[in-house]
């Protein structure tokens, strides 16, 4: 397949590995990655040979270190809202796959990276993985479904702590709080993910697809919550604190927030 920032590799057993391939930027999600993820998962959904998908990041340091902050200075309330809604749609497409999708988290899963891992059906992490929603450091809030998926996975209390402090959670704690299903050594990550897919792919495919569908339907408030998240994300993009947070990150200094 023809991708620039992803690797799309389907093996003879029908296991597709999608690798986000921008290791120098810690696989940050820019528009090209979002577009190619969308295309990859549309293709995988239609491809009857694909029995399950492993989603991972290139390199040893990061799964995905978030949305690409280089793109942030251009965001205003209108484009921020639009981008949040578009990103949510791409992640929803992943979640709505009728075959199992496993995030193999090989390092940092921050911001949009943590949100991407949560949009997958299952998560397996290497021992060096760490998770976090650091948006508050940049004057914004999670905009790709994080405010909705995180509390559903780890409970309201821990989700609130993670989103308000921006603190990272290491792999051991991530497993304890239910953010990941399993932690393995780095060199066993892909084989572990593969094993999980093999187990699921040996079951009745329609039963698996319907189970995924029913699990998603367990929460009718999810769509409303996501719409609200996108609206607030747009508002946050209009604040001085957002400009300050992004400028501080890009210039490697501590932000000085004014609350405006
Ligand atoms: N975007 C762009 N570049 C990034 C990046 C990111 N998120 N994270 C890292 N990089 C780049 C660094 O700038 C650096 O590039 P060079 O200077 O080498 O050119 C390279 O990757 C290596 O990073 P570091 O030198 O910083 O590596 P360290 O080991 O020192 O630190 C780190 C690793 C992951 C702790 C650190 O890089 C870091 O704090 N990164 C930022 C994490 C973060 O805040 N992520 C963004 C969270 S906010 C949206 C909806 C949702 C979202 C956004 C928009 N719309 C609706 C528009 C979601 C937002 C987020 O994800």
Coordinates of C-alpha atoms and ligand atoms in Angstrom, one line a residue:
X1 CA 0.0 0.0 0.0
X2 CA 1.1 3.5 -0.7
X3 CA 1.6 5.5 2.6
X4 CA 4.2 8.1 3.5
X5 CA 4.0 8.3 7.3
X6 CA 2.6 4.9 8.1
X7 CA 3.7 1.4 7.4
X8 CA 0.9 -0.9 6.4
X9 CA 2.0 -4.6 6.5
X10 CA -0.4 -7.5 6.3
X11 CA 1.1 -11.0 6.8
X12 CA 0.0 -14.3 5.4
X13 CA -2.1 -15.0 8.6
X14 CA -4.2 -11.9 7.9
X15 CA -2.7 -9.9 10.8
X16 CA -2.2 -6.3 9.8
X17 CA 0.4 -4.2 11.5
X18 CA 0.0 -0.4 11.1
X19 CA 3.1 1.5 12.3
X20 CA 3.1 5.3 12.7
X21 CA 6.4 6.1 11.2
X22 CA 7.7 9.6 12.3
X23 CA 10.2 8.5 15.0
X24 CA 12.1 11.8 14.9
X25 CA 9.0 13.6 16.0
X26 CA 8.1 10.8 18.4
X27 CA 5.4 9.8 15.9
X28 CA 3.3 12.9 16.7
X29 CA 0.0 13.1 14.9
X30 CA 0.1 15.7 12.1
X31 CA -2.6 16.0 9.4
X32 CA -0.8 13.5 7.2
X33 CA -0.8 10.8 9.9
X34 CA -4.5 11.5 10.6
X35 CA -5.4 11.2 6.9
X36 CA -3.4 8.1 6.4
X37 CA -4.8 6.4 9.6
X38 CA -8.2 7.1 8.2
X39 CA -7.3 5.6 4.9
X40 CA -5.6 2.6 6.5
X41 CA -8.5 1.7 8.7
X42 CA -11.0 2.2 5.9
X43 CA -9.0 -0.2 3.8
X44 CA -8.5 -2.7 6.6
X45 CA -12.2 -2.8 7.3
X46 CA -13.0 -3.7 3.7
X47 CA -10.2 -6.2 3.3
X48 CA -11.6 -9.6 4.1
X49 CA -8.1 -11.0 4.5
X50 CA -7.5 -8.8 7.5
X51 CA -8.5 -10.7 10.7
X52 CA -7.1 -8.2 13.2
X53 CA -5.0 -5.1 13.5
X54 CA -1.9 -4.2 15.6
X55 CA -1.3 -0.4 15.8
X56 CA 2.1 0.7 17.0
X57 CA 4.7 3.4 16.7
X58 CA 8.2 3.3 15.0
X59 CA 11.3 3.4 17.1
X60 CA 11.9 2.5 20.7
X61 CA 10.9 5.7 22.4
X62 CA 7.3 6.5 21.6
X63 CA 4.0 5.1 20.5
X64 CA 2.7 8.6 19.8
X65 CA 3.8 11.7 21.8
X66 CA 0.5 13.5 21.0
X67 CA -0.9 15.8 18.4
X68 CA 1.9 17.6 16.5
X69 CA 2.4 20.7 18.5
X70 CA 4.1 22.4 15.5
X71 CA 0.6 22.7 13.9
X72 CA -0.9 24.3 17.0
X73 CA 0.0 28.0 16.5
X74 CA -2.4 28.1 13.5
X75 CA -5.4 26.9 15.5
X76 CA -8.3 29.3 16.3
X77 CA -11.7 28.5 17.9
X78 CA -13.3 27.6 14.5
X79 CA -10.4 25.5 13.2
X80 CA -9.8 24.0 16.6
X81 CA -13.4 22.8 16.8
X82 CA -13.3 21.4 13.3
X83 CA -10.0 19.6 13.9
X84 CA -11.3 18.1 17.1
X85 CA -14.4 16.8 15.4
X86 CA -12.4 15.4 12.4
X87 CA -9.9 13.7 14.8
X88 CA -12.7 12.2 16.8
X89 CA -14.2 10.8 13.6
X90 CA -10.9 9.1 12.6
X91 CA -10.5 7.6 16.1
X92 CA -14.2 6.5 16.1
X93 CA -13.6 4.7 12.8
X94 CA -10.8 2.7 14.6
X95 CA -13.1 1.9 17.5
X96 CA -15.9 0.9 15.2
X97 CA -13.8 -1.7 13.4
X98 CA -15.6 -5.1 13.4
X99 CA -12.3 -6.9 13.9
X100 CA -10.0 -6.6 16.9
X101 CA -7.6 -3.7 17.0
X102 CA -4.8 -3.8 19.6
X103 CA -2.6 -0.9 20.4
X104 CA 1.0 -2.1 21.0
X105 CA 2.3 0.8 23.1
X106 CA 6.1 0.9 22.9
X107 CA 6.9 4.1 24.8
X108 CA 5.2 7.5 25.3
X109 CA 1.5 7.6 24.7
X110 CA 0.7 11.2 25.5
X111 CA -2.2 13.4 24.7
X112 CA -3.6 12.3 21.3
X113 CA -1.3 9.3 21.6
X114 CA -3.1 8.1 24.8
X115 CA -6.4 8.9 23.1
X116 CA -5.4 6.9 20.1
X117 CA -4.5 3.9 22.3
X118 CA -7.8 4.2 24.1
X119 CA -9.7 4.2 20.8
X120 CA -8.3 0.7 20.1
X121 CA -10.2 -2.3 21.6
X122 CA -7.3 -3.5 23.7
X123 CA -3.9 -2.2 24.8
X124 CA -0.7 -4.1 25.4
X125 CA 2.3 -2.1 26.7
X126 CA 6.0 -2.6 27.0
X127 CA 7.6 -2.0 30.4
X128 CA 9.0 1.4 29.3
X129 CA 5.6 2.7 28.2
X130 CA 4.0 5.7 29.8
X131 CA 0.7 7.3 29.4
X132 CA -0.6 10.8 30.1
X133 CA -3.0 13.6 29.1
X134 CA -0.7 16.7 29.3
X135 CA -2.9 19.1 27.3
X136 CA -3.5 21.2 30.4
X137 CA 0.2 22.2 30.1
X138 CA -0.6 23.7 26.7
X139 CA -3.7 25.6 27.7
X140 CA -6.1 23.1 26.1
X141 CA -8.0 19.9 27.1
X142 CA -8.0 16.5 25.4
X143 CA -9.8 16.9 22.1
X144 CA -9.8 13.4 20.5
X145 CA -12.2 11.7 22.9
X146 CA -9.9 11.6 26.0
X147 CA -12.4 13.2 28.3
X148 CA -14.9 10.5 27.4
X149 CA -12.8 7.3 27.0
X150 CA -10.4 7.8 30.0
X151 CA -13.1 7.8 32.7
X152 CA -14.8 4.9 31.1
X153 CA -11.5 2.9 31.3
X154 CA -10.0 3.9 34.6
X155 CA -12.9 5.5 36.5
X156 CA -13.8 9.1 37.0
X157 CA -11.4 9.8 39.9
X158 CA -8.2 8.7 38.3
X159 CA -9.2 10.2 34.9
X160 CA -9.8 13.5 36.7
X161 CA -6.4 13.3 38.3
X162 CA -4.6 12.5 35.0
X163 CA -6.4 15.2 33.0
X164 CA -6.1 18.0 35.6
X165 CA -2.5 17.3 36.6
X166 CA -1.1 16.2 33.2
X167 CA 1.1 13.7 35.2
X168 CA 2.3 10.6 33.5
X169 CA 1.4 7.1 34.5
X170 CA 4.0 4.3 34.0
X171 CA 3.2 0.9 32.6
X172 CA 2.8 -0.8 35.9
X173 CA 0.3 1.7 37.2
X174 CA -1.4 1.7 33.8
X175 CA -2.1 -2.0 34.1
X176 CA -3.3 -1.6 37.7
X177 CA -5.8 1.0 36.9
X178 CA -7.1 -0.8 33.8
X179 CA -5.6 1.6 31.2
X180 CA -3.8 -1.4 29.6
X181 CA -4.7 -5.0 29.5
X182 CA -1.1 -6.4 29.8
X183 CA 2.5 -5.3 30.2
X184 CA 5.3 -7.2 28.6
X185 CA 9.0 -6.9 27.9
X186 CA 9.7 -4.6 25.0
X187 CA 11.0 -7.4 22.8
X188 CA 7.8 -9.4 23.4
X189 CA 5.4 -6.6 22.6
X190 CA 4.5 -7.4 19.0
X191 CA 4.4 -11.2 19.6
X192 CA 2.2 -10.6 22.7
X193 CA -0.2 -8.4 20.6
X194 CA -0.2 -11.0 17.9
X195 CA -1.1 -13.7 20.4
X196 CA -4.1 -11.7 21.6
X197 CA -5.3 -11.2 18.0
X198 CA -4.8 -14.9 17.2
X199 CA -6.9 -15.9 20.2
X200 CA -9.7 -13.5 19.2
X201 CA -9.4 -14.4 15.5
X202 CA -9.9 -18.1 16.4
X203 CA -13.5 -17.3 17.6
X204 CA -16.6 -16.8 15.5
X205 CA -16.0 -13.6 13.5
X206 CA -19.7 -12.5 13.6
X207 CA -19.9 -13.1 17.3
X208 CA -16.7 -11.0 17.8
X209 CA -18.1 -8.2 15.5
X210 CA -21.4 -8.2 17.3
X211 CA -19.7 -8.2 20.7
X212 CA -17.7 -5.1 19.8
X213 CA -20.9 -3.5 18.5
X214 CA -22.8 -4.3 21.7
X215 CA -19.9 -3.1 23.9
X216 CA -20.0 0.2 22.2
X217 CA -23.7 0.6 22.6
X218 CA -23.4 0.2 26.3
X219 CA -23.0 4.0 26.7
X220 CA -25.4 6.2 24.8
X221 CA -24.0 9.4 26.4
X222 CA -20.7 9.0 24.6
X223 CA -21.5 10.8 21.4
X224 CA -23.0 13.8 23.3
X225 CA -19.9 13.9 25.5
X226 CA -17.6 13.9 22.4
X227 CA -19.6 16.8 20.8
X228 CA -19.2 18.8 24.0
X229 CA -15.5 18.0 24.2
X230 CA -15.0 19.3 20.6
X231 CA -16.9 22.5 21.4
X232 CA -14.8 23.2 24.5
X233 CA -11.6 22.3 22.6
X234 CA -12.5 25.0 20.1
X235 CA -13.1 27.5 22.9
X236 CA -9.8 26.7 24.5
X237 CA -8.0 27.3 21.1
X238 CA -9.2 31.0 21.4
X239 CA -7.5 31.7 24.7
X240 CA -4.2 33.5 25.4
X241 CA -3.2 30.6 27.6
X242 CA -3.3 28.3 24.6
X243 CA -1.0 30.6 22.7
X244 CA 1.3 30.8 25.7
X245 CA 1.4 27.0 26.3
X246 CA 2.2 26.2 22.8
X247 CA 4.8 28.9 22.5
X248 CA 6.4 27.7 25.7
X249 CA 6.7 24.1 24.5
X250 CA 8.1 25.1 21.1
X251 CA 10.7 27.4 22.7
X252 CA 11.5 25.0 25.6
X253 CA 10.5 27.3 28.4
X254 CA 8.0 27.1 31.3
X255 CA 4.6 28.6 30.4
X256 CA 3.3 31.7 32.3
X257 CA -0.5 31.3 32.3
X258 CA -2.7 34.4 32.9
X259 CA -6.1 32.7 32.9
X260 CA -7.3 34.6 29.8
Ligands
LIG1 N1 4.6 17.4 18.5 C1 5.6 17.7 17.8 N2 6.9 17.4 18.0 C2 7.1 16.7 19.2 C3 6.1 16.3 20.0 C4 4.7 16.7 19.7 N3 3.7 16.3 20.4 N4 6.6 15.6 21.0 C5 7.9 15.5 20.8 N5 8.2 16.2 19.7 C6 9.5 16.3 19.1 C7 10.4 17.3 19.9 O1 10.1 18.6 19.6 C8 11.8 16.9 19.4 O2 12.0 17.4 18.2 P1 13.5 18.0 17.8 O3 13.7 19.1 18.7 O4 14.4 16.9 18.0 O5 13.3 18.4 16.3 C9 11.7 15.4 19.3 O6 10.3 15.1 19.1 C10 12.1 14.6 20.5 O7 11.5 15.1 21.7 P2 12.3 15.6 23.0 O8 13.6 16.2 22.6 O9 11.4 16.6 23.7 O10 12.5 14.3 23.7 P3 12.5 14.0 25.3 O11 12.9 12.6 25.5 O12 13.3 15.1 26.0 O13 11.0 14.2 25.8 C11 8.6 13.9 25.7 C12 10.0 13.4 25.3 C13 7.6 13.1 25.0 C14 8.4 13.9 27.2 C15 8.5 15.4 25.2 O14 8.9 15.4 23.8 C16 7.2 16.0 25.3 O15 6.8 16.5 26.4 N6 6.4 16.1 24.2 C17 5.2 16.7 24.1 C18 4.1 15.9 24.8 C19 2.8 16.6 24.6 O16 2.6 17.6 25.3 N7 2.1 16.2 23.6 C20 0.9 16.9 23.1 C21 -0.2 16.7 24.1 S1 -1.5 17.6 23.5 C22 -6.6 18.6 18.6 C23 -7.2 17.6 19.3 C24 -6.4 16.9 20.2 C25 -5.2 17.3 20.4 C26 -4.6 18.3 19.7 C27 -5.3 19.0 18.8 N8 -7.4 19.4 17.7 C28 -8.7 19.4 17.8 C29 -6.7 20.2 16.8 C30 -4.4 16.6 21.3 C31 -3.4 17.3 21.9 C32 -2.3 16.7 22.4 O17 -1.9 15.6 22.0

